[in-house]
Tab-separated table of C-alpha atoms and ligand atoms in Angstrom:
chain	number	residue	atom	x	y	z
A	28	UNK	CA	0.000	0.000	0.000
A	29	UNK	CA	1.449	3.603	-1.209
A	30	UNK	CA	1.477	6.814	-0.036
A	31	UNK	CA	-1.350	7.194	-1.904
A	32	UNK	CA	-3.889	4.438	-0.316
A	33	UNK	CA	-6.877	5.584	0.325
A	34	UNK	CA	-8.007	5.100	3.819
A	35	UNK	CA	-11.719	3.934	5.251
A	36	UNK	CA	-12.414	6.983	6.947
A	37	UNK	CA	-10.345	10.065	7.809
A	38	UNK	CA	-11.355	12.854	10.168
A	39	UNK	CA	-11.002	16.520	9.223
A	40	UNK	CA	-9.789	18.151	11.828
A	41	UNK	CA	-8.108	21.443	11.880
A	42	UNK	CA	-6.465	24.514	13.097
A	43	UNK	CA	-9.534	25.626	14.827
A	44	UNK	CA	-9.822	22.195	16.495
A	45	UNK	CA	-6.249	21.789	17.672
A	46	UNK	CA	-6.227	25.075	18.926
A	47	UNK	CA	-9.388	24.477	21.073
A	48	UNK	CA	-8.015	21.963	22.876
A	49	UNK	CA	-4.819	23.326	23.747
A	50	UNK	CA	-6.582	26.134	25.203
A	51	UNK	CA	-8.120	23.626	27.205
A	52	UNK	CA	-5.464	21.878	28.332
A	53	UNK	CA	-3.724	25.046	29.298
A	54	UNK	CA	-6.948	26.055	31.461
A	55	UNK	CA	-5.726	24.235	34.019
A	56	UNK	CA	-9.517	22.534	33.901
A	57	UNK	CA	-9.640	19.319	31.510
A	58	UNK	CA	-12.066	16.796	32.583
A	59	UNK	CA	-15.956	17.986	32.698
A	60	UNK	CA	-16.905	21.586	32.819
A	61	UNK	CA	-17.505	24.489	30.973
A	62	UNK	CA	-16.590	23.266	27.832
A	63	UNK	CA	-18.794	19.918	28.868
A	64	UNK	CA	-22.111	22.409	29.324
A	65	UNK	CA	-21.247	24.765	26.138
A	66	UNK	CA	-21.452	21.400	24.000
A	67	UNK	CA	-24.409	19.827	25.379
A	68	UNK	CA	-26.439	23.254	25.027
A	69	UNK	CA	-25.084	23.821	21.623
A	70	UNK	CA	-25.976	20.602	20.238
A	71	UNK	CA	-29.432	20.928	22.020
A	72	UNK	CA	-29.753	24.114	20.105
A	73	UNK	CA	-28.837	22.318	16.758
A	74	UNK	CA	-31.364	18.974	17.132
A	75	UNK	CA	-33.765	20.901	18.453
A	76	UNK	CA	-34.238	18.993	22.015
A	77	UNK	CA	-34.921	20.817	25.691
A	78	UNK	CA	-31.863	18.661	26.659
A	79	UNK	CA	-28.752	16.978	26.023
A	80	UNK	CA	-26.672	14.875	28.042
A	81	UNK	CA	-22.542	14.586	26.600
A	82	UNK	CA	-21.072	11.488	27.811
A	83	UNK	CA	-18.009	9.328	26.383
A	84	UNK	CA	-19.494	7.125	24.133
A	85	UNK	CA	-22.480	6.363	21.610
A	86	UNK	CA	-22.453	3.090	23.085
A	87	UNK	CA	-22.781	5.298	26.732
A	88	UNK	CA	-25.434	7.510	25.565
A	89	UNK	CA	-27.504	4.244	24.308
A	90	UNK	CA	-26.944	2.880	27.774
A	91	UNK	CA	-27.979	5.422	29.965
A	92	UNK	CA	-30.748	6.305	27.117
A	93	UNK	CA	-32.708	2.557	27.843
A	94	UNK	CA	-31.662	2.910	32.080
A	95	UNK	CA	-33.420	6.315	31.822
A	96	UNK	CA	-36.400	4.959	29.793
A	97	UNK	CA	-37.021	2.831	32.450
A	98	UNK	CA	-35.408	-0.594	30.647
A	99	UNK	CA	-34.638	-2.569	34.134
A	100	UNK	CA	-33.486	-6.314	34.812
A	101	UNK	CA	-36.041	-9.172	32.887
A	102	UNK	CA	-37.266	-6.241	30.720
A	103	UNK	CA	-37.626	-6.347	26.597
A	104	UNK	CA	-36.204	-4.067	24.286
A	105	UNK	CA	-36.669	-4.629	20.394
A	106	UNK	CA	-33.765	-3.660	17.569
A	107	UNK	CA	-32.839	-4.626	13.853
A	108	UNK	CA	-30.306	-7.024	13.722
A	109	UNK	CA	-28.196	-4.957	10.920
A	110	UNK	CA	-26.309	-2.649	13.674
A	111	UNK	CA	-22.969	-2.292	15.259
A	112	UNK	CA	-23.168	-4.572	18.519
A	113	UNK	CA	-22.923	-2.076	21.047
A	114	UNK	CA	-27.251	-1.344	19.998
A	115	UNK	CA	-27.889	-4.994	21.466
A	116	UNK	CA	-25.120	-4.949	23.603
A	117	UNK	CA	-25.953	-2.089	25.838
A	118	UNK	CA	-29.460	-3.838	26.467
A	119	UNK	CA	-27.700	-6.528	28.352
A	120	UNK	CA	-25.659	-4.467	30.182
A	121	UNK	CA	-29.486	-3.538	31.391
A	122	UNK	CA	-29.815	-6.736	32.200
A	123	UNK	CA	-32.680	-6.681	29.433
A	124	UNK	CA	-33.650	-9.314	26.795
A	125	UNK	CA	-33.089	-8.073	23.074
A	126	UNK	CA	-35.753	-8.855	20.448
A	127	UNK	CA	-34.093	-8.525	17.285
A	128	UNK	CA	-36.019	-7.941	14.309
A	129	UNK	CA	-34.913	-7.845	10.059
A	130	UNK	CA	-34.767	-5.023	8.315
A	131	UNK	CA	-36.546	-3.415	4.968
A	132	UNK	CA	-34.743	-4.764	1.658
A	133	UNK	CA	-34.636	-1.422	0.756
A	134	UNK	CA	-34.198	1.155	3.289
A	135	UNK	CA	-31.801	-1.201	5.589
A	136	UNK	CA	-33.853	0.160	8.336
A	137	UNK	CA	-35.617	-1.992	11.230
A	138	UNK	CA	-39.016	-3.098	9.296
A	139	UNK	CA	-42.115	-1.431	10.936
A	140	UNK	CA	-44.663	-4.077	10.134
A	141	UNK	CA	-42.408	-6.349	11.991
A	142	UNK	CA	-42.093	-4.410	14.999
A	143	UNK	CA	-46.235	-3.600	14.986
A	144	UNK	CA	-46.811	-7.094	14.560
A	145	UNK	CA	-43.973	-8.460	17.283
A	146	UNK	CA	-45.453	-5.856	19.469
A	147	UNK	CA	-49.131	-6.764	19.139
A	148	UNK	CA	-48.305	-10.567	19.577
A	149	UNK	CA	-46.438	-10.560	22.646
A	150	UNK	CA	-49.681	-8.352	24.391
A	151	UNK	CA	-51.262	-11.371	23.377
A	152	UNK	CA	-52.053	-14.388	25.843
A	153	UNK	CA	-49.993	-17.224	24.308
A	154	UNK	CA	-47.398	-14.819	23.136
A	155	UNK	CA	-44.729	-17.720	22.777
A	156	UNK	CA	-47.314	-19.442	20.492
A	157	UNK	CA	-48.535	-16.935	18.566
A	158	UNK	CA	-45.167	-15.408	17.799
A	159	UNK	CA	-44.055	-19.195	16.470
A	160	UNK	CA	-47.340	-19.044	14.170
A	161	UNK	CA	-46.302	-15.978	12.240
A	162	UNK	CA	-43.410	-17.469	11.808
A	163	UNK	CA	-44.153	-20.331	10.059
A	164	UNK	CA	-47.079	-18.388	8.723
A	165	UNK	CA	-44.240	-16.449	7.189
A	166	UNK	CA	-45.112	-13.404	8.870
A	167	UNK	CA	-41.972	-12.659	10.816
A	168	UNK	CA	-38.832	-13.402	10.526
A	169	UNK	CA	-37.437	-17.140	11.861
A	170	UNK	CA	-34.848	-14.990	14.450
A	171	UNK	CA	-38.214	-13.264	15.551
A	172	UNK	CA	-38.746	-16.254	18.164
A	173	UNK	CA	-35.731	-17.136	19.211
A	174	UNK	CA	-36.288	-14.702	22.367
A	175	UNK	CA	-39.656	-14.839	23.069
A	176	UNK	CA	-39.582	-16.531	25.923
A	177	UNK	CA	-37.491	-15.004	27.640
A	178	UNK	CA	-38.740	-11.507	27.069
A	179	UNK	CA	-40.567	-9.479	29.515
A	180	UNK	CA	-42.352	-6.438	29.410
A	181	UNK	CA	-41.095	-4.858	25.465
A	182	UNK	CA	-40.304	-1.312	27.333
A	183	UNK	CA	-37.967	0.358	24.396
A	184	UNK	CA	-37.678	-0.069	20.562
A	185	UNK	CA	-34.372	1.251	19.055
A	186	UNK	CA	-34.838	1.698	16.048
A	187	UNK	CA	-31.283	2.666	13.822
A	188	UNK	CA	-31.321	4.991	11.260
A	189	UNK	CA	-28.806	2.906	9.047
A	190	UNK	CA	-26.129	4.942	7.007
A	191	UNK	CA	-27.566	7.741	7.879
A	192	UNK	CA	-31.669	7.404	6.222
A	193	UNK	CA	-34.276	8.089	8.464
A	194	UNK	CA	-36.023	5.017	10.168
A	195	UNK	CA	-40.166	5.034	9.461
A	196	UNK	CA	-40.211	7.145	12.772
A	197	UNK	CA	-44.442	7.568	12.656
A	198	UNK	CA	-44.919	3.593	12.410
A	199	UNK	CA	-42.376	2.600	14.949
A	200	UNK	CA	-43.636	5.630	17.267
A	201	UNK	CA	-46.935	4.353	16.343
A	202	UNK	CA	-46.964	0.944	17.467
A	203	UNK	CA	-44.488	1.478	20.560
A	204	UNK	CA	-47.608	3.908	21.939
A	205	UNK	CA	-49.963	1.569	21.233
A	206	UNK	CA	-48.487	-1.556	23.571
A	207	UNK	CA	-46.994	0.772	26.419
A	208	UNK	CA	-42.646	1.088	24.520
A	209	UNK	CA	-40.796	4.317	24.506
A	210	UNK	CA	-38.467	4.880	21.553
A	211	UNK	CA	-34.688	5.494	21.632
A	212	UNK	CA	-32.901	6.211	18.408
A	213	UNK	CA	-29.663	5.045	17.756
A	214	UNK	CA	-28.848	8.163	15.848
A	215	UNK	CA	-24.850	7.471	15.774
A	216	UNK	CA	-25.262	7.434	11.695
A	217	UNK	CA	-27.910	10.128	11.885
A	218	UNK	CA	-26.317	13.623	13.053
A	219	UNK	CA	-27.502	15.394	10.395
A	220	UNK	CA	-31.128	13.629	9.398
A	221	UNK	CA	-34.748	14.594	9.438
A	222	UNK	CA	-37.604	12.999	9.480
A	223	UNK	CA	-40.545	14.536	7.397
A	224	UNK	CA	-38.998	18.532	8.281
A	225	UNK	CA	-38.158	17.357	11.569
A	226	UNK	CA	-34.355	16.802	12.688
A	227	UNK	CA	-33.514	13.252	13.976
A	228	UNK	CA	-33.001	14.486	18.310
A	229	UNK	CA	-36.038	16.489	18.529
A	230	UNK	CA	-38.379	13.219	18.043
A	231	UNK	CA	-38.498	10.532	19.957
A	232	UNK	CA	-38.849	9.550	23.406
A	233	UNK	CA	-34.972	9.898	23.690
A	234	UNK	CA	-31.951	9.756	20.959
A	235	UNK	CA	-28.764	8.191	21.118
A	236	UNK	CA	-25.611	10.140	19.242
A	237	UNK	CA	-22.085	8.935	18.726
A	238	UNK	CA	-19.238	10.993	18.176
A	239	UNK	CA	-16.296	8.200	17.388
A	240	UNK	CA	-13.517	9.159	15.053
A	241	UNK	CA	-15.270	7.776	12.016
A	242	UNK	CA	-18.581	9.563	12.469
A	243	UNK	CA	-20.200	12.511	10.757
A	244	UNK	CA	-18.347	14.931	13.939
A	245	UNK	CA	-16.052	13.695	16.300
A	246	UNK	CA	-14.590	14.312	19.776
A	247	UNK	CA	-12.182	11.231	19.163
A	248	UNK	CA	-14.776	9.233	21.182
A	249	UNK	CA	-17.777	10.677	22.732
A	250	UNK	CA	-21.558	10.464	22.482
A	251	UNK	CA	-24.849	12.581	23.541
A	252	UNK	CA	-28.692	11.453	24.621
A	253	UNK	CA	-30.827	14.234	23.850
A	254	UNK	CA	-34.585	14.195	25.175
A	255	UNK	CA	-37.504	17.131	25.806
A	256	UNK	CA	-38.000	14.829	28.771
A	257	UNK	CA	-36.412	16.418	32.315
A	258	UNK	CA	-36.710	13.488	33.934
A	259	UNK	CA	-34.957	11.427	31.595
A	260	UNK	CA	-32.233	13.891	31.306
A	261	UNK	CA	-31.926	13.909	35.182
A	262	UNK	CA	-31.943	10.425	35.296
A	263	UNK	CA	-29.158	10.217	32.163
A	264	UNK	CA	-26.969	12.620	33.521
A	265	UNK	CA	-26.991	11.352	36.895
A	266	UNK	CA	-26.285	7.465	35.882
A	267	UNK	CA	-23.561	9.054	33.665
A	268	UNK	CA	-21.744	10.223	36.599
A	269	UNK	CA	-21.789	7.825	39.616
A	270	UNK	CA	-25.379	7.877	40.117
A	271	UNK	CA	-24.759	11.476	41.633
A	272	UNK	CA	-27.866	13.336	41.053
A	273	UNK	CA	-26.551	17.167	40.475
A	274	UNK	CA	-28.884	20.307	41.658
A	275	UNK	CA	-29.306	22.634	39.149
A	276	UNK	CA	-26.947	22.992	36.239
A	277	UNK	CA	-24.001	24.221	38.145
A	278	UNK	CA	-23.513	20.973	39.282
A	279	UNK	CA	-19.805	19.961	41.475
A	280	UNK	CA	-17.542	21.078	38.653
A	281	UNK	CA	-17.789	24.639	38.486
A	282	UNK	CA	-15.612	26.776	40.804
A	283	UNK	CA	-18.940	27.993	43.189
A	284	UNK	CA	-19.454	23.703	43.080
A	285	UNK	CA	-19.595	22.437	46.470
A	286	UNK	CA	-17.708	19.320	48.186
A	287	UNK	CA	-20.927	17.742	48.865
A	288	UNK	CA	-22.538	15.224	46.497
A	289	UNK	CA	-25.455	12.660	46.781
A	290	UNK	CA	-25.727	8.913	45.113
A	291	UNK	CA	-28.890	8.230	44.241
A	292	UNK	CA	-27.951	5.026	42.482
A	293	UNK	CA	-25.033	3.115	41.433
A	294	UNK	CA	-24.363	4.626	38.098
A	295	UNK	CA	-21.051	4.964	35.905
A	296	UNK	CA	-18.220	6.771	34.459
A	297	UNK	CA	-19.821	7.978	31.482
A	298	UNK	CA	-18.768	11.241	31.703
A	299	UNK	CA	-16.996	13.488	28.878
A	300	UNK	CA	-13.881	15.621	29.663
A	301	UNK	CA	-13.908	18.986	28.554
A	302	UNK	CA	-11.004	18.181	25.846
A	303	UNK	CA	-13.449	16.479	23.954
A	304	UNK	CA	-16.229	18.810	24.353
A	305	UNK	CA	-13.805	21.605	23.013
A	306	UNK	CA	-13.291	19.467	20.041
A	307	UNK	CA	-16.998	18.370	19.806
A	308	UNK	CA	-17.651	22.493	19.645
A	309	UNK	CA	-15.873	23.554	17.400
A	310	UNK	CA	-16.492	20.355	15.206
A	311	UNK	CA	-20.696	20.769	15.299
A	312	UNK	CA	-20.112	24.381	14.266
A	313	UNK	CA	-18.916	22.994	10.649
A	314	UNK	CA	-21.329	20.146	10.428
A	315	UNK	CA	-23.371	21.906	7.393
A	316	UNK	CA	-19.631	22.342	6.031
A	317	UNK	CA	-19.166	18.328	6.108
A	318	UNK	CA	-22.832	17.233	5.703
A	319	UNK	CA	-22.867	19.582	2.446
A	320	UNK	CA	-19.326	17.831	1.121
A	321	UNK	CA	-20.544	13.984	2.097
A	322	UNK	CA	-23.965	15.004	0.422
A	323	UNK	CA	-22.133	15.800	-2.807
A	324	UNK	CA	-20.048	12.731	-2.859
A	325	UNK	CA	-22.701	10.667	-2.316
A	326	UNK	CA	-24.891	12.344	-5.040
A	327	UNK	CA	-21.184	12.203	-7.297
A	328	UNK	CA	-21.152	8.020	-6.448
A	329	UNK	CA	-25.075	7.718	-7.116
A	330	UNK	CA	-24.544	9.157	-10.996
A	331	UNK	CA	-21.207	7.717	-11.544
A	332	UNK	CA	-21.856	3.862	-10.497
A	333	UNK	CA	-25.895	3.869	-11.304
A	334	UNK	CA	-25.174	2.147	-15.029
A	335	UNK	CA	-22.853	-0.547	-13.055
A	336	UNK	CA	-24.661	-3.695	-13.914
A	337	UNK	CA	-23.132	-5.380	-10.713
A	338	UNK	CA	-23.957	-2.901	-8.259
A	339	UNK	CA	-27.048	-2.425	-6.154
A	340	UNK	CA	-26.976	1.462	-4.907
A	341	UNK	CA	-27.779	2.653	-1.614
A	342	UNK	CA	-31.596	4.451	-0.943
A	343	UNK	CA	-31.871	8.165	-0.507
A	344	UNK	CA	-34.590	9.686	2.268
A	345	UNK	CA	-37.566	9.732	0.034
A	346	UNK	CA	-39.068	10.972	3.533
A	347	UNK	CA	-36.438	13.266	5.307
A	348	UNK	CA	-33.237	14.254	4.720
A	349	UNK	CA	-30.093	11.825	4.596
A	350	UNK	CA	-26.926	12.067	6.885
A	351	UNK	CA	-24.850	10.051	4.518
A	352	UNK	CA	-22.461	8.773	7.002
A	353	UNK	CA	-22.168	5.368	5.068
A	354	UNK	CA	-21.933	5.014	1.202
A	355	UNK	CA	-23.211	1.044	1.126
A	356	UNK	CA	-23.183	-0.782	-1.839
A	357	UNK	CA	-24.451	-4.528	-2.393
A	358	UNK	CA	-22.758	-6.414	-4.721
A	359	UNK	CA	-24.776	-8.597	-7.716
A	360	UNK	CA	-22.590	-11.707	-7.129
A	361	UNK	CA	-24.446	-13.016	-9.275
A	362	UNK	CA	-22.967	-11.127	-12.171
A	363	UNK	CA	-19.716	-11.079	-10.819
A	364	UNK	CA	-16.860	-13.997	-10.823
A	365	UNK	CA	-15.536	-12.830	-7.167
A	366	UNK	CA	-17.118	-12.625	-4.407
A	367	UNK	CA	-17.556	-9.940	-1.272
A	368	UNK	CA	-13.995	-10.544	1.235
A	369	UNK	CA	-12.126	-10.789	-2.685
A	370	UNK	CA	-13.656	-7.555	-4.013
A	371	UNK	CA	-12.954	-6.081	-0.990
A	372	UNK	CA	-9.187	-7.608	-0.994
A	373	UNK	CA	-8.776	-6.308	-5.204
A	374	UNK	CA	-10.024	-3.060	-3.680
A	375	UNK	CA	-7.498	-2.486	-0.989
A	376	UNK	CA	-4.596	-4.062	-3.202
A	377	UNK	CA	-5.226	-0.848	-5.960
A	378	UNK	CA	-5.693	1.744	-3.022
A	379	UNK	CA	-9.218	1.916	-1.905
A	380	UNK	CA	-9.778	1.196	1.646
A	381	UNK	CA	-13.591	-0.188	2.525
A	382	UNK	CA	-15.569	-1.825	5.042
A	383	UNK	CA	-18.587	-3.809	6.006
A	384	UNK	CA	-21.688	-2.673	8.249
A	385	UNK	CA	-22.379	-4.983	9.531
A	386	UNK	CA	-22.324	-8.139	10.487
A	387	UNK	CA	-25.495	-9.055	11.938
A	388	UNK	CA	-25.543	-8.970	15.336
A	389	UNK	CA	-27.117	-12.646	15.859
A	390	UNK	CA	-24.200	-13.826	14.168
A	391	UNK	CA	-22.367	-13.047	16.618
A	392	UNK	CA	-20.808	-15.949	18.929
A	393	UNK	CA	-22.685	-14.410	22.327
A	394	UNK	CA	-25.961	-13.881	20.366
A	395	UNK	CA	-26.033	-17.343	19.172
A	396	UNK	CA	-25.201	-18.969	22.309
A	397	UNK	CA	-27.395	-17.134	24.760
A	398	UNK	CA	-30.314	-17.211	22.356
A	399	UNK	CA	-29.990	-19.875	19.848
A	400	UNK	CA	-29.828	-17.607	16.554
A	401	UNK	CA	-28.358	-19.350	13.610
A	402	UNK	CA	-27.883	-18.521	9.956
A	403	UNK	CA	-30.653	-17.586	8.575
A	404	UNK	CA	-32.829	-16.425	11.224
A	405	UNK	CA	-32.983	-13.152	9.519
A	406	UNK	CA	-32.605	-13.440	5.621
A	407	UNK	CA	-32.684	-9.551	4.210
A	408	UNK	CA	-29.976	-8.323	6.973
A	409	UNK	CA	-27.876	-12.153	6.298
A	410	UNK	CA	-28.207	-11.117	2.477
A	411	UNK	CA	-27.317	-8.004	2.422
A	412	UNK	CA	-24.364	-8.582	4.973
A	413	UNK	CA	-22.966	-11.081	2.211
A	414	UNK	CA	-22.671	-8.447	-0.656
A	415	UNK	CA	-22.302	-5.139	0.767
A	416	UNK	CA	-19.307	-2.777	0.801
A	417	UNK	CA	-19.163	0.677	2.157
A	418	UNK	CA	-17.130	2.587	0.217
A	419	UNK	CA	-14.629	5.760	1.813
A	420	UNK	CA	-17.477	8.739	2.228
A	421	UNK	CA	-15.807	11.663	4.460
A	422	UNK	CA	-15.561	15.586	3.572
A	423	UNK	CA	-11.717	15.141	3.708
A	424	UNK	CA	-11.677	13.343	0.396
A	425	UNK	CA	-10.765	15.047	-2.358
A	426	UNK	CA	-12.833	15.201	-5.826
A	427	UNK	CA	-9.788	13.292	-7.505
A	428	UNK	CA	-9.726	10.953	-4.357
A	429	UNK	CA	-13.315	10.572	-5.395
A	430	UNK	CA	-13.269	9.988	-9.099
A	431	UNK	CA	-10.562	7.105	-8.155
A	432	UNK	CA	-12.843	5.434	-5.857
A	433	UNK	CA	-15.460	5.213	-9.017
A	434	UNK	CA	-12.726	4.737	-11.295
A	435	UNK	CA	-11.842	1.699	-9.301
A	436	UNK	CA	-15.208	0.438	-8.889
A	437	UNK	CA	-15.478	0.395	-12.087
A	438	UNK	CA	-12.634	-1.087	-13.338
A	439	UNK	CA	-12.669	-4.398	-10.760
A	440	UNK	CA	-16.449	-4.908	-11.849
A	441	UNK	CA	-15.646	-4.784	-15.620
A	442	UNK	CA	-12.650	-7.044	-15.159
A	443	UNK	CA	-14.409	-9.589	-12.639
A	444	UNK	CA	-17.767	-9.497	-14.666
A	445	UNK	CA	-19.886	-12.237	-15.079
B	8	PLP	C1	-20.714	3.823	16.192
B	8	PLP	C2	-22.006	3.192	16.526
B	8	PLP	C3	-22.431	3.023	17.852
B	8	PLP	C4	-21.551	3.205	19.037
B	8	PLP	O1	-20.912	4.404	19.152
B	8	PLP	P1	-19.551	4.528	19.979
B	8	PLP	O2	-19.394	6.004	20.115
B	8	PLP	O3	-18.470	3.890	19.171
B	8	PLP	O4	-19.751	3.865	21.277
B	8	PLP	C5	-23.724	2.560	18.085
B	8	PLP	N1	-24.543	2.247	17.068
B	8	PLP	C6	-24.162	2.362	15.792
B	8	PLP	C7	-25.133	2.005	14.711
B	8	PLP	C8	-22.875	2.810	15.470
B	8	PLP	O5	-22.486	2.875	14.189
């Protein structure tokens, strides 16, 4: 690989950043504070929600997101299978059963007649029973039972807008109502989305944000729950910090913050230090900058690769607007002579770095053994994780970077066509 490989992802971080965190470092303050509350009320401000909660991770902001929605030990929550783990993952560490679900052929988003009709049969008295029935009537999903019984109360769907394209918020939000679920978005693809006019953080229940180094903004790692809900955002904040439950916003970290502290429950570490906030300011204030570039190189792959026999494109947001975080493409292997890992290998051997989201989480060796998933269980997400390839889609890519990507693309289908 050359000097000229081009990598995955690459963040764009510049002057402005580097010199926002030096200043914090030579504030002699580094770890939560007034950078910490400038963040959280600035990216309030840009979603659109009465409050948001900065901690260090996505994966943090989706835990303390389902503790604060009231997701407790023997409890149900309900997810697509096509996410990164730490979705399903952080509902164990509630103790929780997850009830994974496929997603839309199309939109790679959680399918909402699945969740209605998951929803509706576990309210019903055999719920065990009736959920087998629709599968073998065909009507969910074989994965859809592995769970079942061990499934309390459903008390949060998570729905993931995937790649960045809204979920079917209305449906989901719909059905959740209806049989007693609040919603929390995993929204770590999502920064910039809407939903019908409305931005993705100003809609649900709750929303989960991540801010790792790949993502559309990034604090190096970092994450944010945002909610119109004060007592969520109480309850967030406070498991997000040792369970200490801060008065007011001035909190123990400001200079007038007292020595004296309360803990309401055992909660965690979760904070984020001010050196990432300072980077996570000054990054949100050029996030139409970046959303406008990744826009434009998604719209430049969409014409340039839409005659490409052996590629199936990714959707837009017929409904909303799209974050284009990911740039997914699913291979035809049918028309081609190679198949996903070798494309992928031809790729990175001329330059072009890729990856793969995701592998299905009940593929995974945990998921399988605690819950008896095998291949299969959930065709469209098992399909799709066979072909696809996410091509590099960051503002820090230039247009010839770009036009080498396609070139490439283009080239390796031609020459492995079939
Ligand atoms: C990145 C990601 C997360 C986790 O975010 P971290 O900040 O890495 O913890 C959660 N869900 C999805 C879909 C992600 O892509």
């Amino acid at each position: 690989m050359g000097d000229d490989f081009i990598p995955f992802a690459r963040p764009s971080i510049g002057q402005d950043e580097v010199e926002a965190v030096s200043e914090v470092l030579r504030s002699g303050w580094i770890t939560t504070g007034p950078r910490a509350r400038e963040f959280e009320a600035a990216f309030a401000d840009y979603v659109g929600s009465k409050h948001a909660v900065a901690v260090c991770s996505g994966t943090a902001a989706l835990h303390v997101g389902l503790r604060a929605l009231g997701v407790a030990p023997g409890d149900a929550a309900l997810t697509s299978t096509l996410t990164f783990a730490s979705t399903v993952n952080t509902i164990r560490h509630c103790d929780g059963t997850p009830l994974l679900l496929d997603v839309e052929a199309d939109s790679l988003d959680i399918d909402p007649e699945q969740v209605a009709l998951l929803l509706e049969l576990l309210d019903s008295r055999d719920r065990v029973r009736s959920v087998e029935s629709a599968v073998k009537d065909g009507a969910l999903p074989p994965g859809a039972s592995r769970a079942t019984a061990l499934a309390g109360r459903v008390k949060a769907v998570v729905p993931v807008h995937y790649a960045g394209r809204p979920c079917d918020l209305e449906r989901i939000g719909e059905a959740a109502r209806k049989h007693g679920a609040l919603v929390l978005e995993d929204a770590a693809h999502a920064l910039e989305s809407k939903y019908r006019g409305e931005k993705i953080g100003s809609i649900s229940e709750a929303t989960a944000f991540s801010f790792y180094a790949t993502k559309n903004i990034t604090t190096a790692e970092g994450g944010m729950l945002t909610t119109d809900d004060e007592g969520v955002a109480a309850r967030a904040r406070a498991l997000a910090l040792h369970g200490i439950a801060t008065p007011g916003a001035s909190g123990r970290y400001t200079r007038e913050g007292s020595w004296f502290y309360e803990v309401v429950e055992p909660g965690y570490k979760y904070n984020m230090t001010d050196i990432e906030a300072a980077l996570g300011i000054v990054q949100l204030s050029r996030v139409s900058e970046f959303w406008e570039r990744r826009t434009m190189i998604a719209g430049r792959y969409l014409e340039a690769l839409a005659g490409l026999p052996q590629v199936d494109l990714p959707w837009g947001a017929p409904e909303g607007e799209h974050a284009w975080h990911l740039f997914p493409v699913r291979l035809r292997t049918d028309r081609l002579a190679i198949g996903r890992d070798r494309f992928i290998g031809t790729l990175r051997d001329r330059g072009i770095g890729t990856s793969v989201h995701f592998i299905p989480v009940h593929l995974h060796p945990y998921y399988r053994r605690t819950y008896g998933y095998v291949p299969g269980d959930f065709p469209v997400a098992e399909d799709f994780y066979s072909r696809c390839v996410s091509l590099p889609l960051y503002p820090a890519l230039t247009d010839g970077e770009v036009e080498r990507v396609i070139a490439t693309v283009v080239a390796v289908c031609g020459e492995y066509a079939a």
